[in-house]
Amino acid sequence: MTLADLGWAFLRIVILLGFLLGALPVVIWLERRVLAWFQNRIGPNRLGPFGLLQPMADAAKLFFKEEIIPAQADRLIWSLAPALSLFPALVAAATIPWGPNRLLTPVADVDIGILYFLAMSSLAAYGVLLAGWASNNKYSLLGGLRASAQVISYELGMGLSLATAILYTGSLRMTDMVEAQAEPLWGIVPFLHNWLVFTPWGLVGAALFLVCMLAETNRAPFDLPEAESELVAGYQTEYSSMKFAAFFMGEYIAILAISGIMATCFLGGYLAPINFSPIQTLGEGGGFWGVLATITGALMPPLWFVLKLFGLFFSFLWIRATLLRLRYDQLMNVGWRFLIPVGLVNLALLTVYVIWGWIPSLVGYAVAIALYFAIFGSRKPERREVALVSEAQPYRPKEA
């Protein structure tokens, strides 16, 4: 590696970390404002215009807050757990391309880009689990155990959903996945890009990945590791000050990273939905339009990627404001009894397309849907009877 290569690599790292850490207060402010809008509240509006300085005030408050360490905690592991939760989130986005310029993005254009992301995302569970164990608190331990079981369950479904992108493009490299989606839509519509989500297997894979990304980041309705109605605050009950903030930083950065993975694998990455630009056409003649075409050609791909990123983040907020938290048995059932079978069937039908083409694959999807409705469509919800009493009765334990 030459000195110039080392300099470009350092620049790529600075750009990635600068974007993630710079976007962090923005997404925190956006969540508070959007949830207030959903719930017909005002939200933060005191510090700065529209409350834009509220995240800065929260950070200052947490920085000066007293840090209390439980007397019986394992101090070394208790102190390392927030870093183990934050570090994987920061480095998981290293293989995501946000533009066509390979000197600036991604940080590492490696052949195992998807595997690298899966490995880094699974490491975040160690921070949560060790935080729950080292706190020497029963509620914290239960939250850590829930998080580890949840990550293991939904990592399988996430792997199956990403396998559709791998099989379709024939590569684990994320830049190859974006280039494969730059082809004409379905091979016949030249002015539209062939985003993977516009195919049957890509649509199913994207839906599965959306569910898994909610569970992997412990967001509603899969936020059972920190369920305040059951576990006080879950694995972070005994944390305060900047260690408490580190868990939230890791969570929000993980949301940005996993949204970038979904945008890259299923939504065309930095590609625009329409494969036509009048400015680029006019710029072929040079002059003013040539300069404008050069500027827009450099700026628009990152802008499209950021728009997709924040669109997916908005979906996180919409789901949080809409759906109730699942019971733990429901969470496990969704992961093991629904996501994995659907992912396996979807992967098999994609294999049929790769070998035999469109028609056999579409016939397979029709048969799978018909079988699903034939088997599960006639099932009725379980009837539950509730006994009502006219007056509240005091509890009397039965005699032994």
Tab-separated table of C-alpha atoms in Angstrom:
chain	number	residue	atom	x	y	z
A	1	MET	CA	0.000	0.000	0.000
A	2	THR	CA	1.390	3.370	-1.051
A	3	LEU	CA	1.212	6.564	0.969
A	4	ALA	CA	-1.515	7.869	-1.362
A	5	ASP	CA	-3.630	4.736	-0.784
A	6	LEU	CA	-3.206	5.176	2.956
A	7	GLY	CA	-4.302	8.802	2.697
A	8	TRP	CA	-7.425	7.911	0.696
A	9	ALA	CA	-8.277	5.160	3.182
A	10	PHE	CA	-7.968	7.602	6.081
A	11	LEU	CA	-10.193	10.083	4.226
A	12	ARG	CA	-12.849	7.412	3.662
A	13	ILE	CA	-12.848	6.576	7.388
A	14	VAL	CA	-13.167	10.263	8.308
A	15	ILE	CA	-16.092	10.729	5.904
A	16	LEU	CA	-17.949	7.684	7.229
A	17	LEU	CA	-17.455	8.468	10.922
A	18	GLY	CA	-18.177	12.146	10.315
A	19	PHE	CA	-21.483	11.326	8.652
A	20	LEU	CA	-22.580	8.788	11.295
A	21	LEU	CA	-21.674	10.992	14.265
A	22	GLY	CA	-22.993	14.120	12.558
A	23	ALA	CA	-26.305	12.485	11.672
A	24	LEU	CA	-26.745	11.180	15.235
A	25	PRO	CA	-28.216	14.377	16.777
A	26	VAL	CA	-30.330	14.867	13.649
A	27	VAL	CA	-32.010	11.460	13.902
A	28	ILE	CA	-32.552	11.885	17.664
A	29	TRP	CA	-34.238	15.247	17.076
A	30	LEU	CA	-36.194	13.802	14.147
A	31	GLU	CA	-37.516	10.918	16.236
A	32	ARG	CA	-38.742	13.201	18.989
A	33	ARG	CA	-40.417	15.605	16.569
A	34	VAL	CA	-41.982	12.931	14.384
A	35	LEU	CA	-43.319	10.940	17.350
A	36	ALA	CA	-44.776	14.167	18.764
A	37	TRP	CA	-46.460	14.757	15.400
A	38	PHE	CA	-47.876	11.234	15.369
A	39	GLN	CA	-49.151	11.578	18.935
A	40	ASN	CA	-50.560	15.098	18.480
A	41	ARG	CA	-47.964	16.659	20.782
A	42	ILE	CA	-45.593	19.589	20.338
A	43	GLY	CA	-42.271	17.885	21.044
A	44	PRO	CA	-38.973	19.716	21.751
A	45	ASN	CA	-39.306	23.371	20.729
A	46	ARG	CA	-37.462	25.427	23.368
A	47	LEU	CA	-33.776	25.287	22.421
A	48	GLY	CA	-33.074	26.723	18.999
A	49	PRO	CA	-35.473	26.897	16.051
A	50	PHE	CA	-37.851	23.909	16.140
A	51	GLY	CA	-35.888	22.554	19.115
A	52	LEU	CA	-32.848	21.715	16.958
A	53	LEU	CA	-30.427	22.310	19.850
A	54	GLN	CA	-32.228	19.938	22.215
A	55	PRO	CA	-29.895	16.964	21.418
A	56	MET	CA	-26.913	19.176	22.322
A	57	ALA	CA	-28.507	20.034	25.666
A	58	ASP	CA	-29.225	16.344	26.321
A	59	ALA	CA	-25.598	15.470	25.574
A	60	ALA	CA	-24.331	18.186	27.937
A	61	LYS	CA	-26.677	16.990	30.667
A	62	LEU	CA	-25.539	13.379	30.311
A	63	PHE	CA	-21.879	14.406	30.240
A	64	PHE	CA	-22.134	16.148	33.628
A	65	LYS	CA	-24.433	13.590	35.213
A	66	GLU	CA	-23.148	11.525	38.119
A	67	GLU	CA	-22.058	8.001	37.244
A	68	ILE	CA	-23.198	5.401	39.771
A	69	ILE	CA	-21.600	1.950	39.697
A	70	PRO	CA	-23.503	-0.851	41.463
A	71	ALA	CA	-21.631	-2.129	44.488
A	72	GLN	CA	-21.753	-5.787	43.423
A	73	ALA	CA	-21.198	-5.230	39.700
A	74	ASP	CA	-18.298	-6.665	37.718
A	75	ARG	CA	-16.664	-3.282	37.187
A	76	LEU	CA	-14.429	-4.176	34.233
A	77	ILE	CA	-17.131	-5.832	32.120
A	78	TRP	CA	-19.721	-3.286	33.271
A	79	SER	CA	-17.489	-0.499	31.950
A	80	LEU	CA	-16.629	-2.260	28.680
A	81	ALA	CA	-20.210	-3.220	27.743
A	82	PRO	CA	-21.261	0.215	26.343
A	83	ALA	CA	-18.162	0.278	24.130
A	84	LEU	CA	-18.923	-3.261	22.926
A	85	SER	CA	-22.385	-2.041	21.964
A	86	LEU	CA	-21.168	1.113	20.185
A	87	PHE	CA	-18.075	-0.158	18.343
A	88	PRO	CA	-19.781	-2.796	16.092
A	89	ALA	CA	-22.379	-0.223	15.014
A	90	LEU	CA	-19.641	2.202	13.922
A	91	VAL	CA	-17.638	-0.320	11.900
A	92	ALA	CA	-20.585	-2.269	10.411
A	93	ALA	CA	-21.118	0.393	7.728
A	94	ALA	CA	-17.549	0.165	6.392
A	95	THR	CA	-18.503	-1.856	3.302
A	96	ILE	CA	-21.562	0.209	2.266
A	97	PRO	CA	-21.026	2.309	-0.912
A	98	TRP	CA	-22.809	5.674	-0.861
A	99	GLY	CA	-21.630	6.840	-4.280
A	100	PRO	CA	-19.877	5.744	-7.497
A	101	ASN	CA	-16.471	7.273	-6.643
A	102	ARG	CA	-14.361	4.352	-5.403
A	103	LEU	CA	-11.709	6.670	-3.999
A	104	LEU	CA	-14.225	8.003	-1.460
A	105	THR	CA	-16.549	5.074	-0.813
A	106	PRO	CA	-16.810	2.450	0.585
A	107	VAL	CA	-14.159	2.331	3.301
A	108	ALA	CA	-13.348	-1.283	2.356
A	109	ASP	CA	-14.667	-2.701	-0.927
A	110	VAL	CA	-14.087	-6.308	0.117
A	111	ASP	CA	-15.364	-9.510	-1.474
A	112	ILE	CA	-17.213	-10.508	1.722
A	113	GLY	CA	-19.105	-7.268	2.323
A	114	ILE	CA	-22.395	-8.866	3.414
A	115	LEU	CA	-20.667	-11.439	5.634
A	116	TYR	CA	-18.668	-8.644	7.254
A	117	PHE	CA	-21.869	-6.757	8.078
A	118	LEU	CA	-23.546	-9.868	9.530
A	119	ALA	CA	-20.482	-10.558	11.685
A	120	MET	CA	-20.318	-6.996	13.027
A	121	SER	CA	-24.061	-6.721	13.654
A	122	SER	CA	-24.078	-9.947	15.680
A	123	LEU	CA	-21.260	-8.635	17.896
A	124	ALA	CA	-23.557	-5.920	19.266
A	125	ALA	CA	-25.460	-8.585	21.213
A	126	TYR	CA	-22.376	-9.190	23.351
A	127	GLY	CA	-22.446	-5.635	24.674
A	128	VAL	CA	-26.102	-5.889	25.663
A	129	LEU	CA	-25.730	-9.355	27.198
A	130	LEU	CA	-22.599	-8.448	29.178
A	131	ALA	CA	-24.235	-5.216	30.371
A	132	GLY	CA	-27.135	-7.212	31.779
A	133	TRP	CA	-24.900	-9.814	33.391
A	134	ALA	CA	-22.286	-7.452	34.840
A	135	SER	CA	-24.881	-5.182	36.466
A	136	ASN	CA	-25.773	-7.907	39.000
A	137	ASN	CA	-29.434	-6.970	38.591
A	138	LYS	CA	-32.181	-9.466	37.793
A	139	TYR	CA	-34.059	-7.104	35.505
A	140	SER	CA	-30.874	-6.217	33.640
A	141	LEU	CA	-29.970	-9.894	33.252
A	142	LEU	CA	-33.415	-10.728	31.854
A	143	GLY	CA	-33.078	-7.884	29.364
A	144	GLY	CA	-29.661	-9.125	28.261
A	145	LEU	CA	-30.940	-12.688	27.847
A	146	ARG	CA	-33.885	-11.457	25.815
A	147	ALA	CA	-31.584	-9.455	23.562
A	148	SER	CA	-29.243	-12.386	22.906
A	149	ALA	CA	-32.112	-14.785	22.126
A	150	GLN	CA	-33.711	-12.161	19.889
A	151	VAL	CA	-30.528	-11.521	17.911
A	152	ILE	CA	-29.893	-15.244	17.399
A	153	SER	CA	-33.476	-15.824	16.234
A	154	TYR	CA	-33.635	-12.958	13.763
A	155	GLU	CA	-30.058	-13.258	12.497
A	156	LEU	CA	-31.169	-16.413	10.665
A	157	GLY	CA	-34.072	-14.669	8.969
A	158	MET	CA	-31.846	-11.732	8.069
A	159	GLY	CA	-29.286	-14.064	6.518
A	160	LEU	CA	-31.974	-15.726	4.383
A	161	SER	CA	-33.332	-12.374	3.215
A	162	LEU	CA	-29.843	-11.142	2.283
A	163	ALA	CA	-29.180	-14.457	0.520
A	164	THR	CA	-31.728	-13.405	-2.114
A	165	ALA	CA	-29.551	-10.402	-3.008
A	166	ILE	CA	-26.435	-12.582	-2.980
A	167	LEU	CA	-27.945	-15.261	-5.234
A	168	TYR	CA	-29.475	-12.739	-7.616
A	169	THR	CA	-26.270	-10.724	-8.113
A	170	GLY	CA	-23.844	-13.637	-7.701
A	171	SER	CA	-21.597	-11.642	-5.377
A	172	LEU	CA	-21.084	-10.773	-1.716
A	173	ARG	CA	-19.531	-7.434	-2.664
A	174	MET	CA	-21.964	-4.555	-2.128
A	175	THR	CA	-20.664	-2.477	-5.021
A	176	ASP	CA	-21.481	-5.403	-7.339
A	177	MET	CA	-25.019	-5.499	-5.910
A	178	VAL	CA	-25.567	-1.833	-6.764
A	179	GLU	CA	-24.175	-2.306	-10.281
A	180	ALA	CA	-26.452	-5.309	-10.844
A	181	GLN	CA	-29.463	-3.125	-9.988
A	182	ALA	CA	-28.397	-0.501	-12.559
A	183	GLU	CA	-29.697	-2.693	-15.395
A	184	PRO	CA	-33.047	-1.936	-17.131
A	185	LEU	CA	-36.099	-2.883	-15.080
A	186	TRP	CA	-36.959	-6.559	-15.728
A	187	GLY	CA	-34.626	-6.287	-18.726
A	188	ILE	CA	-37.264	-4.478	-20.814
A	189	VAL	CA	-37.803	-0.975	-19.313
A	190	PRO	CA	-34.656	1.027	-20.142
A	191	PHE	CA	-35.544	4.261	-18.292
A	192	LEU	CA	-36.014	2.572	-14.879
A	193	HIS	CA	-33.397	0.868	-12.726
A	194	ASN	CA	-33.929	-2.772	-11.804
A	195	TRP	CA	-34.074	-2.380	-8.028
A	196	LEU	CA	-34.269	-5.767	-6.372
A	197	VAL	CA	-37.441	-4.778	-4.510
A	198	PHE	CA	-39.254	-4.609	-7.879
A	199	THR	CA	-38.895	-8.394	-8.306
A	200	PRO	CA	-41.050	-10.994	-6.466
A	201	TRP	CA	-38.118	-12.497	-4.558
A	202	GLY	CA	-36.705	-9.063	-3.805
A	203	LEU	CA	-40.058	-7.825	-2.480
A	204	VAL	CA	-40.387	-10.805	-0.141
A	205	GLY	CA	-36.727	-10.534	0.886
A	206	ALA	CA	-37.080	-6.798	1.593
A	207	ALA	CA	-40.194	-7.396	3.726
A	208	LEU	CA	-38.363	-10.075	5.728
A	209	PHE	CA	-35.319	-7.848	6.118
A	210	LEU	CA	-37.480	-4.953	7.343
A	211	VAL	CA	-38.875	-7.133	10.135
A	212	CYS	CA	-35.415	-8.443	11.003
A	213	MET	CA	-33.833	-4.995	11.098
A	214	LEU	CA	-36.459	-3.882	13.627
A	215	ALA	CA	-35.683	-6.900	15.808
A	216	GLU	CA	-31.897	-6.606	15.424
A	217	THR	CA	-31.906	-2.991	16.590
A	218	ASN	CA	-34.355	-3.687	19.465
A	219	ARG	CA	-36.883	-1.209	18.099
A	220	ALA	CA	-40.668	-1.310	18.592
A	221	PRO	CA	-42.543	-3.616	18.388
A	222	PHE	CA	-39.470	-5.776	19.189
A	223	ASP	CA	-38.103	-3.665	22.065
A	224	LEU	CA	-38.541	-6.338	24.716
A	225	PRO	CA	-34.909	-6.207	25.997
A	226	GLU	CA	-35.679	-2.764	27.447
A	227	ALA	CA	-39.402	-3.167	28.145
A	228	GLU	CA	-40.079	-0.544	30.805
A	229	SER	CA	-43.405	-2.098	31.845
A	230	GLU	CA	-41.670	-5.365	32.789
A	231	LEU	CA	-37.923	-4.803	33.284
A	232	VAL	CA	-37.616	-1.176	34.527
A	233	ALA	CA	-35.203	-0.331	31.681
A	234	GLY	CA	-33.824	-3.769	30.844
A	235	TYR	CA	-30.093	-4.184	30.345
A	236	GLN	CA	-29.393	-0.452	30.831
A	237	THR	CA	-31.147	-0.121	34.202
A	238	GLU	CA	-27.909	0.370	36.163
A	239	TYR	CA	-26.268	2.766	33.672
A	240	SER	CA	-26.160	6.552	33.793
A	241	SER	CA	-24.149	9.443	32.393
A	242	MET	CA	-22.168	8.831	29.172
A	243	LYS	CA	-22.270	5.043	29.440
A	244	PHE	CA	-26.054	5.285	29.253
A	245	ALA	CA	-25.645	7.590	26.237
A	246	ALA	CA	-23.265	5.132	24.557
A	247	PHE	CA	-26.017	2.499	24.363
A	248	PHE	CA	-28.334	4.959	22.631
A	249	MET	CA	-25.576	6.113	20.295
A	250	GLY	CA	-24.964	2.483	19.344
A	251	GLU	CA	-28.671	1.911	18.754
A	252	TYR	CA	-29.172	4.909	16.469
A	253	ILE	CA	-25.942	4.339	14.534
A	254	ALA	CA	-26.944	0.681	14.098
A	255	ILE	CA	-30.266	1.878	12.652
A	256	LEU	CA	-28.423	4.045	10.115
A	257	ALA	CA	-26.040	1.201	9.217
A	258	ILE	CA	-28.744	-1.428	8.777
A	259	SER	CA	-30.885	1.039	6.784
A	260	GLY	CA	-27.867	1.529	4.522
A	261	ILE	CA	-27.670	-2.236	4.014
A	262	MET	CA	-31.334	-2.418	3.022
A	263	ALA	CA	-30.967	0.562	0.672
A	264	THR	CA	-27.917	-1.053	-0.951
A	265	CYS	CA	-29.264	-4.597	-1.311
A	266	PHE	CA	-32.912	-3.935	-2.187
A	267	LEU	CA	-33.401	-0.255	-3.118
A	268	GLY	CA	-30.606	0.313	-5.622
A	269	GLY	CA	-28.129	1.922	-3.219
A	270	TYR	CA	-27.124	5.340	-4.529
A	271	LEU	CA	-29.000	4.844	-7.842
A	272	ALA	CA	-31.933	7.076	-8.725
A	273	PRO	CA	-35.228	5.299	-9.524
A	274	ILE	CA	-35.266	6.774	-13.054
A	275	ASN	CA	-32.377	5.992	-15.392
A	276	PHE	CA	-32.607	9.306	-17.225
A	277	SER	CA	-31.297	12.797	-16.487
A	278	PRO	CA	-31.950	15.719	-18.866
A	279	ILE	CA	-28.992	17.609	-17.351
A	280	GLN	CA	-26.618	14.764	-18.224
A	281	THR	CA	-28.030	14.684	-21.755
A	282	LEU	CA	-27.538	18.436	-22.210
A	283	GLY	CA	-24.088	18.200	-20.620
A	284	GLU	CA	-22.759	16.040	-23.438
A	285	GLY	CA	-22.273	19.226	-25.463
A	286	GLY	CA	-19.973	20.777	-22.854
A	287	GLY	CA	-20.068	24.389	-21.722
A	288	PHE	CA	-22.290	25.463	-18.826
A	289	TRP	CA	-24.411	22.315	-19.027
A	290	GLY	CA	-21.276	20.198	-19.016
A	291	VAL	CA	-20.105	21.785	-15.744
A	292	LEU	CA	-23.581	21.426	-14.228
A	293	ALA	CA	-23.758	17.792	-15.334
A	294	THR	CA	-20.408	17.100	-13.662
A	295	ILE	CA	-21.555	18.698	-10.385
A	296	THR	CA	-24.942	16.951	-10.315
A	297	GLY	CA	-23.347	13.648	-11.328
A	298	ALA	CA	-21.094	13.868	-8.283
A	299	LEU	CA	-23.676	15.111	-5.771
A	300	MET	CA	-26.901	13.335	-6.716
A	301	PRO	CA	-25.873	9.701	-5.970
A	302	PRO	CA	-24.949	10.476	-2.316
A	303	LEU	CA	-28.115	12.578	-2.029
A	304	TRP	CA	-30.296	9.698	-3.269
A	305	PHE	CA	-28.604	7.368	-0.802
A	306	VAL	CA	-29.182	9.746	2.134
A	307	LEU	CA	-32.834	10.221	1.117
A	308	LYS	CA	-33.365	6.449	1.136
A	309	LEU	CA	-31.574	6.223	4.475
A	310	PHE	CA	-33.835	8.781	6.144
A	311	GLY	CA	-36.905	7.338	4.439
A	312	LEU	CA	-36.163	3.983	6.061
A	313	PHE	CA	-35.507	5.721	9.391
A	314	PHE	CA	-38.919	7.370	9.085
A	315	SER	CA	-40.426	3.895	8.652
A	316	PHE	CA	-38.842	2.930	12.008
A	317	LEU	CA	-40.615	5.871	13.621
A	318	TRP	CA	-43.928	5.168	11.875
A	319	ILE	CA	-43.893	1.565	13.057
A	320	ARG	CA	-42.975	2.600	16.598
A	321	ALA	CA	-45.889	5.047	16.717
A	322	THR	CA	-48.331	2.503	15.267
A	323	LEU	CA	-47.686	-0.989	16.642
A	324	LEU	CA	-47.825	-2.274	20.200
A	325	ARG	CA	-45.002	-4.250	21.767
A	326	LEU	CA	-45.228	-7.999	21.123
A	327	ARG	CA	-45.332	-10.638	23.813
A	328	TYR	CA	-42.102	-12.585	24.011
A	329	ASP	CA	-43.685	-15.825	22.749
A	330	GLN	CA	-45.071	-13.926	19.754
A	331	LEU	CA	-41.637	-12.505	19.023
A	332	MET	CA	-40.068	-15.978	19.014
A	333	ASN	CA	-42.889	-17.425	16.911
A	334	VAL	CA	-42.466	-14.749	14.243
A	335	GLY	CA	-38.742	-15.416	14.037
A	336	TRP	CA	-38.706	-19.211	14.004
A	337	ARG	CA	-42.101	-20.219	12.606
A	338	PHE	CA	-42.661	-17.529	9.978
A	339	LEU	CA	-39.526	-15.693	8.830
A	340	ILE	CA	-37.312	-18.751	8.385
A	341	PRO	CA	-39.848	-20.892	6.413
A	342	VAL	CA	-40.825	-17.943	4.194
A	343	GLY	CA	-37.164	-17.086	3.618
A	344	LEU	CA	-36.338	-20.664	2.628
A	345	VAL	CA	-39.275	-20.865	0.181
A	346	ASN	CA	-38.362	-17.478	-1.317
A	347	LEU	CA	-34.749	-18.557	-1.761
A	348	ALA	CA	-35.842	-21.807	-3.432
A	349	LEU	CA	-38.101	-19.931	-5.885
A	350	LEU	CA	-35.263	-17.517	-6.701
A	351	THR	CA	-33.104	-20.560	-7.480
A	352	VAL	CA	-35.857	-21.725	-9.849
A	353	TYR	CA	-35.671	-18.336	-11.617
A	354	VAL	CA	-31.867	-18.469	-11.896
A	355	ILE	CA	-31.977	-21.965	-13.454
A	356	TRP	CA	-35.220	-22.029	-15.470
A	357	GLY	CA	-36.346	-18.415	-15.837
A	358	TRP	CA	-39.368	-16.249	-15.076
A	359	ILE	CA	-42.348	-18.465	-15.858
A	360	PRO	CA	-41.522	-21.473	-13.626
A	361	SER	CA	-40.612	-19.078	-10.813
A	362	LEU	CA	-43.879	-17.120	-11.062
A	363	VAL	CA	-45.822	-20.391	-11.175
A	364	GLY	CA	-43.987	-21.431	-8.007
A	365	TYR	CA	-44.968	-18.187	-6.248
A	366	ALA	CA	-48.606	-18.697	-7.273
A	367	VAL	CA	-48.557	-22.276	-5.928
A	368	ALA	CA	-46.920	-21.149	-2.655
A	369	ILE	CA	-49.546	-18.425	-2.119
A	370	ALA	CA	-52.384	-20.850	-2.926
A	371	LEU	CA	-51.013	-23.423	-0.480
A	372	TYR	CA	-50.674	-20.801	2.233
A	373	PHE	CA	-54.310	-19.721	1.949
A	374	ALA	CA	-55.482	-23.335	1.655
A	375	ILE	CA	-53.667	-24.334	4.864
A	376	PHE	CA	-53.876	-21.210	6.999
A	377	GLY	CA	-56.706	-19.224	5.415
A	378	SER	CA	-59.461	-21.276	7.075
A	379	ARG	CA	-57.952	-21.040	10.561
A	380	LYS	CA	-60.008	-18.977	12.947
A	381	PRO	CA	-58.580	-16.969	15.808
A	382	GLU	CA	-58.642	-18.620	19.186
A	383	ARG	CA	-61.766	-17.812	21.169
A	384	ARG	CA	-61.230	-16.624	24.698
A	385	GLU	CA	-63.877	-16.320	27.340
A	386	VAL	CA	-63.614	-13.684	30.036
A	387	ALA	CA	-65.556	-14.158	33.245
A	388	LEU	CA	-66.950	-10.891	34.548
A	389	VAL	CA	-67.808	-10.318	38.192
A	390	SER	CA	-70.154	-7.664	39.493
A	391	GLU	CA	-67.877	-6.656	42.353
A	392	ALA	CA	-64.167	-6.873	42.970
A	393	GLN	CA	-63.362	-9.790	45.209
A	394	PRO	CA	-60.402	-9.810	47.615
A	395	TYR	CA	-57.720	-12.379	46.958
A	396	ARG	CA	-57.977	-15.374	49.291
A	397	PRO	CA	-55.276	-18.007	48.896
A	398	LYS	CA	-56.509	-21.579	48.864
A	399	GLU	CA	-55.898	-23.561	51.962
A	400	ALA	CA	-53.219	-26.203	51.673
